[in-house]
Amino acid sequence: MIRLTGYEFVKIMTRKSIYLALTGLLMLLVLYAYLGHPGPMKGTSFYKPYEGAITAEKVQAAQEQLQNKGYSDEANQNRYGVFYEISMFSPEFIKNYTKTDDSGNVMERTVNVTEIHYNKPWGYLLEYIDQFGVLFMMIMILLGLAPVFAEEYALGTAALVRSSKRGKSQIVSAKLMASIVYIVLCVILFTSINLLIYWLRFGNLAGADTPIQSVGMYFQSFDYEYSPYRLSALQYYVVQLVTHLAGSLIFGCVVLWVSSLSSTAFVAIIINVAIVGVPYLAFDVMNFNPGWAKWIEEFSFSTMMRVTRLFQTPVNYSIFRVEVSYLQLYLLIMTVVTAVVVLGTYRAFRNREVFS
């Protein structure tokens, strides 16, 4: 079984399209990191005098500084970022400011930020998975896994493979395990490169022990301000990475299932793009948000790969009079979907008639 899995893994890794896409994506990642945010990245010194508990004196100083011209310029974001955060998390602002969720309900903070510390590197690292990491994995999974079964049909080798002594089920198991190894390696590769890039850009990864509620993605967008989870930036980064990997594996299973039903890799790619890519583009990129499609956005495959939405707010659902969190319900649904598509893949490859 190990040799068979290794053989299937080699078949995946010898596709030229993977390396062409990998080269282009890595170049795009570097350009995005260095050109997408041209302002100064090292801002530790600006935070040093103000780090620690938020006091009335710091709030007064922040309000005065925020009146200065040039606050909104990207080149000054490090300089004024500390004052923005002091005002943002000051007791007065929190008391007088309310925010509502998509249903119009007033959101409540379950974890309050009472101190300010420099943690900008982590905002960019979390942003990577939230946006660019999803694009990376979708493309690499599609190119690597869409041909796994469809290629056997297109080349006319499916009948030969299914009649071998290894049996139909063992062939599917080997392809599935090889695909899992491929996905894990892709996540490790992209995460390692992203860590290296932003460590070089910032010169440090300071603020790892600060709460995620105080981590500003895109410098001043606090996406986790109302998160109910008491996690540090480093702890959440690990949780985010594991969740992203799990979402990528689920997407990989869906791609394999579609591949087992498709006559060619091209057909499999088109179908998978429609299943996963269209909702992602519609909701996450184009901000398409009609009320009737809300459930599609909340439980789409890309949601788990993006991760952010699962840990942002304390949303609860009532299922048969049992209260479950959004994260719990999403994981339950994805577990069922994964089991169905994996079993469907085994069944499709065993019973499907080979294309001529």
Short mmCIF file of C-alpha atoms in Angstrom, two decimals:
data_model
loop_
_atom_site.label_atom_id
_atom_site.label_comp_id
_atom_site.label_asym_id
_atom_site.label_seq_id
_atom_site.Cartn_x
_atom_site.Cartn_y
_atom_site.Cartn_z
CA MET A 1 0.00 0.00 0.00
CA ILE A 2 2.86 2.37 0.80
CA ARG A 3 4.49 1.72 -2.58
CA LEU A 4 1.18 2.23 -4.34
CA THR A 5 0.62 5.50 -2.48
CA GLY A 6 4.13 6.62 -3.38
CA TYR A 7 3.48 5.83 -7.03
CA GLU A 8 0.27 7.89 -7.00
CA PHE A 9 2.07 10.75 -5.24
CA VAL A 10 4.78 10.76 -7.92
CA LYS A 11 2.09 10.94 -10.60
CA ILE A 12 0.68 14.05 -8.95
CA MET A 13 4.06 15.70 -8.47
CA THR A 14 5.22 15.15 -12.06
CA ARG A 15 2.51 17.36 -13.57
CA LYS A 16 4.18 20.36 -15.19
CA SER A 17 1.15 22.57 -14.64
CA ILE A 18 1.78 22.41 -10.88
CA TYR A 19 5.24 23.92 -11.17
CA LEU A 20 4.17 26.58 -13.62
CA ALA A 21 1.38 27.61 -11.26
CA LEU A 22 3.70 27.39 -8.25
CA THR A 23 6.24 29.72 -9.86
CA GLY A 24 3.57 32.25 -10.79
CA LEU A 25 1.88 32.12 -7.38
CA LEU A 26 5.14 32.56 -5.46
CA MET A 27 6.05 35.56 -7.60
CA LEU A 28 2.59 36.99 -6.99
CA LEU A 29 2.92 36.42 -3.24
CA VAL A 30 6.24 38.27 -3.10
CA LEU A 31 4.93 41.16 -5.20
CA TYR A 32 1.78 41.33 -3.07
CA ALA A 33 3.81 41.43 0.13
CA TYR A 34 6.27 44.09 -1.04
CA LEU A 35 4.17 46.23 -3.40
CA GLY A 36 0.70 45.82 -1.90
CA HIS A 37 1.83 47.48 1.34
CA PRO A 38 4.59 49.97 0.43
CA GLY A 39 4.54 51.84 3.74
CA PRO A 40 7.14 51.29 6.50
CA MET A 41 6.71 47.94 8.18
CA LYS A 42 8.84 48.28 11.33
CA GLY A 43 6.88 50.24 13.92
CA THR A 44 8.06 48.82 17.25
CA SER A 45 9.65 52.09 18.31
CA PHE A 46 6.40 54.04 17.86
CA TYR A 47 4.58 51.71 20.27
CA LYS A 48 7.29 51.51 22.94
CA PRO A 49 6.35 54.66 24.93
CA TYR A 50 2.64 53.75 24.97
CA GLU A 51 2.65 49.98 25.52
CA GLY A 52 0.78 48.60 28.49
CA ALA A 53 -2.49 49.53 30.16
CA ILE A 54 -4.73 52.08 28.43
CA THR A 55 -4.91 55.13 30.73
CA ALA A 56 -6.81 58.42 30.58
CA GLU A 57 -3.53 60.20 29.80
CA LYS A 58 -2.85 57.91 26.84
CA VAL A 59 -6.39 58.42 25.54
CA GLN A 60 -5.98 62.20 25.72
CA ALA A 61 -2.65 62.02 23.89
CA ALA A 62 -4.16 59.75 21.24
CA GLN A 63 -7.09 62.09 20.58
CA GLU A 64 -4.72 65.02 20.16
CA GLN A 65 -2.41 63.13 17.80
CA LEU A 66 -5.26 61.87 15.65
CA GLN A 67 -6.11 65.46 14.74
CA ASN A 68 -2.76 65.79 12.96
CA LYS A 69 -2.72 65.98 9.20
CA GLY A 70 -1.52 62.88 7.39
CA TYR A 71 -2.99 60.28 9.76
CA SER A 72 -4.63 58.38 6.90
CA ASP A 73 -1.50 58.21 4.77
CA GLU A 74 -0.07 54.69 4.57
CA ALA A 75 3.42 56.03 5.23
CA ASN A 76 2.20 57.31 8.64
CA GLN A 77 0.18 54.30 9.69
CA ASN A 78 2.90 52.93 11.95
CA ARG A 79 3.31 56.31 13.60
CA TYR A 80 -0.39 56.91 14.20
CA GLY A 81 -1.46 53.29 14.55
CA VAL A 82 -0.76 53.24 18.28
CA PHE A 83 -2.96 56.31 18.85
CA TYR A 84 -5.76 54.84 16.75
CA GLU A 85 -5.69 51.65 18.82
CA ILE A 86 -5.67 53.51 22.14
CA SER A 87 -8.78 55.41 21.05
CA MET A 88 -10.36 52.30 19.54
CA PHE A 89 -10.08 50.29 22.76
CA SER A 90 -10.49 53.11 25.28
CA PRO A 91 -13.24 52.50 27.91
CA GLU A 92 -15.10 55.62 26.73
CA PHE A 93 -15.21 54.52 23.10
CA ILE A 94 -16.24 50.94 23.94
CA LYS A 95 -19.03 52.23 26.20
CA ASN A 96 -20.50 54.61 23.61
CA TYR A 97 -19.95 52.56 20.45
CA THR A 98 -22.25 49.73 19.35
CA LYS A 99 -21.95 47.40 16.39
CA THR A 100 -24.60 45.11 14.93
CA ASP A 101 -24.30 41.77 13.18
CA ASP A 102 -25.86 40.78 9.85
CA SER A 103 -29.22 40.20 11.56
CA GLY A 104 -29.26 43.61 13.23
CA ASN A 105 -28.50 42.30 16.72
CA VAL A 106 -26.17 44.36 18.93
CA MET A 107 -22.82 42.63 19.30
CA GLU A 108 -21.18 42.33 22.70
CA ARG A 109 -17.51 41.99 23.54
CA THR A 110 -16.77 38.88 25.57
CA VAL A 111 -13.03 39.64 25.67
CA ASN A 112 -11.97 43.24 26.36
CA VAL A 113 -8.67 44.74 25.26
CA THR A 114 -7.23 46.75 28.14
CA GLU A 115 -3.62 47.01 26.99
CA ILE A 116 -1.84 48.07 23.82
CA HIS A 117 1.16 46.20 22.44
CA TYR A 118 2.81 46.11 19.02
CA ASN A 119 1.59 43.09 17.02
CA LYS A 120 1.45 44.30 13.40
CA PRO A 121 3.38 41.32 11.91
CA TRP A 122 0.60 38.98 13.02
CA GLY A 123 -2.06 41.02 11.28
CA TYR A 124 -0.32 40.42 7.96
CA LEU A 125 0.26 36.74 8.69
CA LEU A 126 -3.43 36.24 9.46
CA GLU A 127 -4.35 38.22 6.36
CA TYR A 128 -2.30 35.81 4.21
CA ILE A 129 -4.54 32.85 4.97
CA ASP A 130 -7.68 34.98 4.95
CA GLN A 131 -7.10 36.10 1.37
CA PHE A 132 -4.02 34.92 -0.51
CA GLY A 133 -3.79 31.50 1.11
CA VAL A 134 -7.24 30.58 -0.20
CA LEU A 135 -6.25 31.51 -3.76
CA PHE A 136 -3.02 29.52 -3.45
CA MET A 137 -4.65 26.35 -2.23
CA MET A 138 -7.61 26.45 -4.60
CA ILE A 139 -5.34 26.69 -7.64
CA MET A 140 -2.82 24.11 -6.45
CA ILE A 141 -5.51 21.61 -5.40
CA LEU A 142 -7.41 21.99 -8.65
CA LEU A 143 -4.32 21.52 -10.81
CA GLY A 144 -2.92 18.70 -8.71
CA LEU A 145 -6.02 16.65 -7.93
CA ALA A 146 -8.57 17.26 -10.68
CA PRO A 147 -6.74 14.84 -13.06
CA VAL A 148 -6.30 12.06 -10.44
CA PHE A 149 -9.26 9.97 -11.64
CA ALA A 150 -10.33 11.85 -14.77
CA GLU A 151 -6.90 11.29 -16.33
CA GLU A 152 -7.32 7.53 -15.97
CA TYR A 153 -10.55 7.73 -17.98
CA ALA A 154 -9.09 10.09 -20.60
CA LEU A 155 -6.01 7.88 -21.17
CA GLY A 156 -8.03 4.68 -21.19
CA THR A 157 -6.12 3.19 -18.24
CA ALA A 158 -9.03 3.09 -15.80
CA ALA A 159 -10.13 -0.41 -16.82
CA LEU A 160 -6.57 -1.73 -16.47
CA VAL A 161 -6.09 -0.09 -13.08
CA ARG A 162 -9.40 -1.40 -11.73
CA SER A 163 -8.65 -4.96 -12.83
CA SER A 164 -5.23 -5.07 -11.12
CA LYS A 165 -4.55 -7.29 -8.14
CA ARG A 166 -4.55 -4.29 -5.82
CA GLY A 167 -8.29 -4.00 -6.26
CA LYS A 168 -10.48 -1.02 -6.86
CA SER A 169 -10.71 0.10 -3.23
CA GLN A 170 -6.96 0.01 -2.65
CA ILE A 171 -6.37 2.14 -5.73
CA VAL A 172 -8.80 4.77 -4.45
CA SER A 173 -7.23 4.65 -0.97
CA ALA A 174 -3.75 5.15 -2.45
CA LYS A 175 -4.91 8.10 -4.54
CA LEU A 176 -6.66 9.60 -1.51
CA MET A 177 -3.60 9.30 0.75
CA ALA A 178 -1.28 10.65 -1.94
CA SER A 179 -3.61 13.62 -2.35
CA ILE A 180 -3.58 14.27 1.40
CA VAL A 181 0.22 14.31 1.45
CA TYR A 182 0.23 16.71 -1.52
CA ILE A 183 -2.17 19.12 0.20
CA VAL A 184 -0.22 19.06 3.48
CA LEU A 185 3.02 19.81 1.64
CA CYS A 186 1.41 22.73 -0.21
CA VAL A 187 0.17 24.28 3.04
CA ILE A 188 3.56 23.83 4.71
CA LEU A 189 5.38 25.34 1.73
CA PHE A 190 3.21 28.43 1.42
CA THR A 191 3.06 29.01 5.18
CA SER A 192 6.85 28.75 5.50
CA ILE A 193 7.43 31.21 2.66
CA ASN A 194 4.86 33.63 4.07
CA LEU A 195 6.47 33.52 7.53
CA LEU A 196 9.87 34.15 6.01
CA ILE A 197 8.68 37.08 3.90
CA TYR A 198 7.01 38.94 6.75
CA TRP A 199 9.77 38.16 9.22
CA LEU A 200 12.19 39.77 6.77
CA ARG A 201 9.86 42.72 6.14
CA PHE A 202 9.17 43.51 9.80
CA GLY A 203 12.50 42.37 11.21
CA ASN A 204 10.58 40.57 13.98
CA LEU A 205 7.37 38.75 14.82
CA ALA A 206 6.61 40.84 17.90
CA GLY A 207 3.30 40.66 19.74
CA ALA A 208 2.79 36.90 19.57
CA ASP A 209 1.35 36.84 23.11
CA THR A 210 -1.21 39.64 22.58
CA PRO A 211 -4.94 38.77 22.30
CA ILE A 212 -6.36 38.31 18.80
CA GLN A 213 -8.98 40.96 19.59
CA SER A 214 -6.20 43.58 19.40
CA VAL A 215 -4.63 42.31 16.17
CA GLY A 216 -5.36 44.70 13.31
CA MET A 217 -5.61 43.03 9.92
CA TYR A 218 -4.85 45.44 7.06
CA PHE A 219 -3.29 47.61 9.80
CA GLN A 220 -6.52 49.11 11.16
CA SER A 221 -9.28 46.54 10.58
CA PHE A 222 -9.86 44.60 13.79
CA ASP A 223 -11.68 41.59 12.39
CA TYR A 224 -11.54 39.69 15.71
CA GLU A 225 -12.60 42.57 17.95
CA TYR A 226 -15.77 40.70 19.00
CA SER A 227 -14.33 37.19 18.91
CA PRO A 228 -15.36 35.13 21.97
CA TYR A 229 -12.16 33.07 21.90
CA ARG A 230 -9.41 33.85 24.43
CA LEU A 231 -6.43 33.17 22.20
CA SER A 232 -3.13 34.94 21.72
CA ALA A 233 -1.99 35.93 18.25
CA LEU A 234 0.37 32.93 18.09
CA GLN A 235 -2.22 30.49 19.44
CA TYR A 236 -4.81 31.68 16.96
CA TYR A 237 -2.31 31.52 14.11
CA VAL A 238 -1.83 27.80 14.86
CA VAL A 239 -5.62 27.31 15.10
CA GLN A 240 -6.08 29.23 11.85
CA LEU A 241 -3.42 27.17 10.11
CA VAL A 242 -4.91 23.84 11.25
CA THR A 243 -8.42 24.95 10.25
CA HIS A 244 -7.13 26.16 6.88
CA LEU A 245 -5.45 22.81 6.34
CA ALA A 246 -8.64 20.95 7.28
CA GLY A 247 -10.64 23.10 4.87
CA SER A 248 -8.11 22.44 2.12
CA LEU A 249 -8.37 18.69 2.75
CA ILE A 250 -12.17 18.84 2.53
CA PHE A 251 -11.91 20.79 -0.72
CA GLY A 252 -9.42 18.19 -1.95
CA CYS A 253 -11.91 15.40 -1.22
CA VAL A 254 -14.58 17.25 -3.21
CA VAL A 255 -12.17 17.69 -6.13
CA LEU A 256 -11.36 13.96 -6.09
CA TRP A 257 -15.06 13.07 -6.03
CA VAL A 258 -15.78 15.31 -9.02
CA SER A 259 -12.70 13.87 -10.77
CA SER A 260 -14.07 10.34 -10.31
CA LEU A 261 -17.25 11.44 -12.12
CA SER A 262 -15.61 13.44 -14.93
CA SER A 263 -14.38 12.34 -18.33
CA THR A 264 -11.41 14.74 -18.42
CA ALA A 265 -9.39 16.86 -16.00
CA PHE A 266 -10.63 20.01 -17.72
CA VAL A 267 -14.24 19.09 -17.03
CA ALA A 268 -13.37 18.31 -13.40
CA ILE A 269 -11.66 21.70 -12.98
CA ILE A 270 -14.61 23.61 -14.44
CA ILE A 271 -17.11 21.83 -12.18
CA ASN A 272 -14.99 22.35 -9.07
CA VAL A 273 -14.48 26.03 -9.84
CA ALA A 274 -18.24 26.39 -10.10
CA ILE A 275 -18.80 24.56 -6.79
CA VAL A 276 -16.17 26.36 -4.72
CA GLY A 277 -14.79 29.29 -6.68
CA VAL A 278 -18.06 30.97 -7.66
CA PRO A 279 -19.35 31.38 -4.06
CA TYR A 280 -15.91 32.64 -2.96
CA LEU A 281 -15.76 35.23 -5.72
CA ALA A 282 -19.37 36.25 -5.21
CA PHE A 283 -19.37 36.67 -1.44
CA ASP A 284 -15.73 37.34 -0.50
CA VAL A 285 -14.49 39.30 -3.50
CA MET A 286 -17.57 40.95 -5.04
CA ASN A 287 -19.46 41.32 -1.71
CA PHE A 288 -22.62 39.78 -3.17
CA ASN A 289 -24.89 39.50 -0.13
CA PRO A 290 -28.65 39.01 -0.74
CA GLY A 291 -30.61 37.69 2.22
CA TRP A 292 -31.80 34.52 0.50
CA ALA A 293 -28.21 33.40 -0.19
CA LYS A 294 -26.90 33.96 3.33
CA TRP A 295 -26.74 30.23 4.13
CA ILE A 296 -24.59 29.62 1.02
CA GLU A 297 -22.03 32.14 2.23
CA GLU A 298 -22.03 30.84 5.80
CA PHE A 299 -21.56 27.19 4.84
CA SER A 300 -19.54 27.36 1.63
CA PHE A 301 -16.34 25.30 1.28
CA SER A 302 -14.15 28.39 1.01
CA THR A 303 -15.32 29.57 4.45
CA MET A 304 -13.22 26.94 6.19
CA MET A 305 -10.22 27.58 3.96
CA ARG A 306 -10.47 31.29 4.71
CA VAL A 307 -11.07 30.58 8.44
CA THR A 308 -11.73 34.18 9.60
CA ARG A 309 -15.54 34.02 9.61
CA LEU A 310 -15.60 30.94 11.87
CA PHE A 311 -13.88 32.74 14.77
CA GLN A 312 -15.11 36.32 14.43
CA THR A 313 -18.35 36.52 16.39
CA PRO A 314 -20.29 34.42 18.95
CA VAL A 315 -23.09 33.35 16.57
CA ASN A 316 -25.32 30.52 17.80
CA TYR A 317 -27.92 28.28 16.13
CA SER A 318 -30.74 26.22 17.64
CA ILE A 319 -30.77 22.67 16.25
CA PHE A 320 -33.58 20.53 17.66
CA ARG A 321 -33.63 22.88 20.67
CA VAL A 322 -29.91 22.40 21.24
CA GLU A 323 -27.77 25.56 21.12
CA VAL A 324 -24.64 25.12 19.02
CA SER A 325 -22.09 27.69 17.90
CA TYR A 326 -21.50 28.57 14.27
CA LEU A 327 -18.12 26.84 14.43
CA GLN A 328 -19.64 23.62 15.84
CA LEU A 329 -22.45 23.54 13.28
CA TYR A 330 -20.09 24.25 10.39
CA LEU A 331 -17.70 21.48 11.46
CA LEU A 332 -20.60 19.05 11.82
CA ILE A 333 -21.87 19.83 8.32
CA MET A 334 -18.39 19.58 6.79
CA THR A 335 -17.78 16.23 8.53
CA VAL A 336 -20.96 14.82 7.00
CA VAL A 337 -20.14 16.27 3.57
CA THR A 338 -16.61 14.85 3.67
CA ALA A 339 -17.83 11.38 4.60
CA VAL A 340 -20.39 11.48 1.78
CA VAL A 341 -17.94 12.62 -0.91
CA VAL A 342 -15.24 10.13 0.16
CA LEU A 343 -17.70 7.23 0.07
CA GLY A 344 -19.05 8.60 -3.19
CA THR A 345 -15.55 8.58 -4.67
CA TYR A 346 -15.03 4.91 -3.80
CA ARG A 347 -18.41 4.00 -5.23
CA ALA A 348 -18.00 6.08 -8.40
CA PHE A 349 -14.62 4.58 -9.29
CA ARG A 350 -15.78 1.00 -8.64
CA ASN A 351 -19.05 1.22 -10.53
CA ARG A 352 -18.62 3.87 -13.21
CA GLU A 353 -18.38 2.71 -16.79
CA VAL A 354 -15.14 3.78 -18.45
CA PHE A 355 -15.38 6.50 -21.07
CA SER A 356 -14.47 5.52 -24.57
#
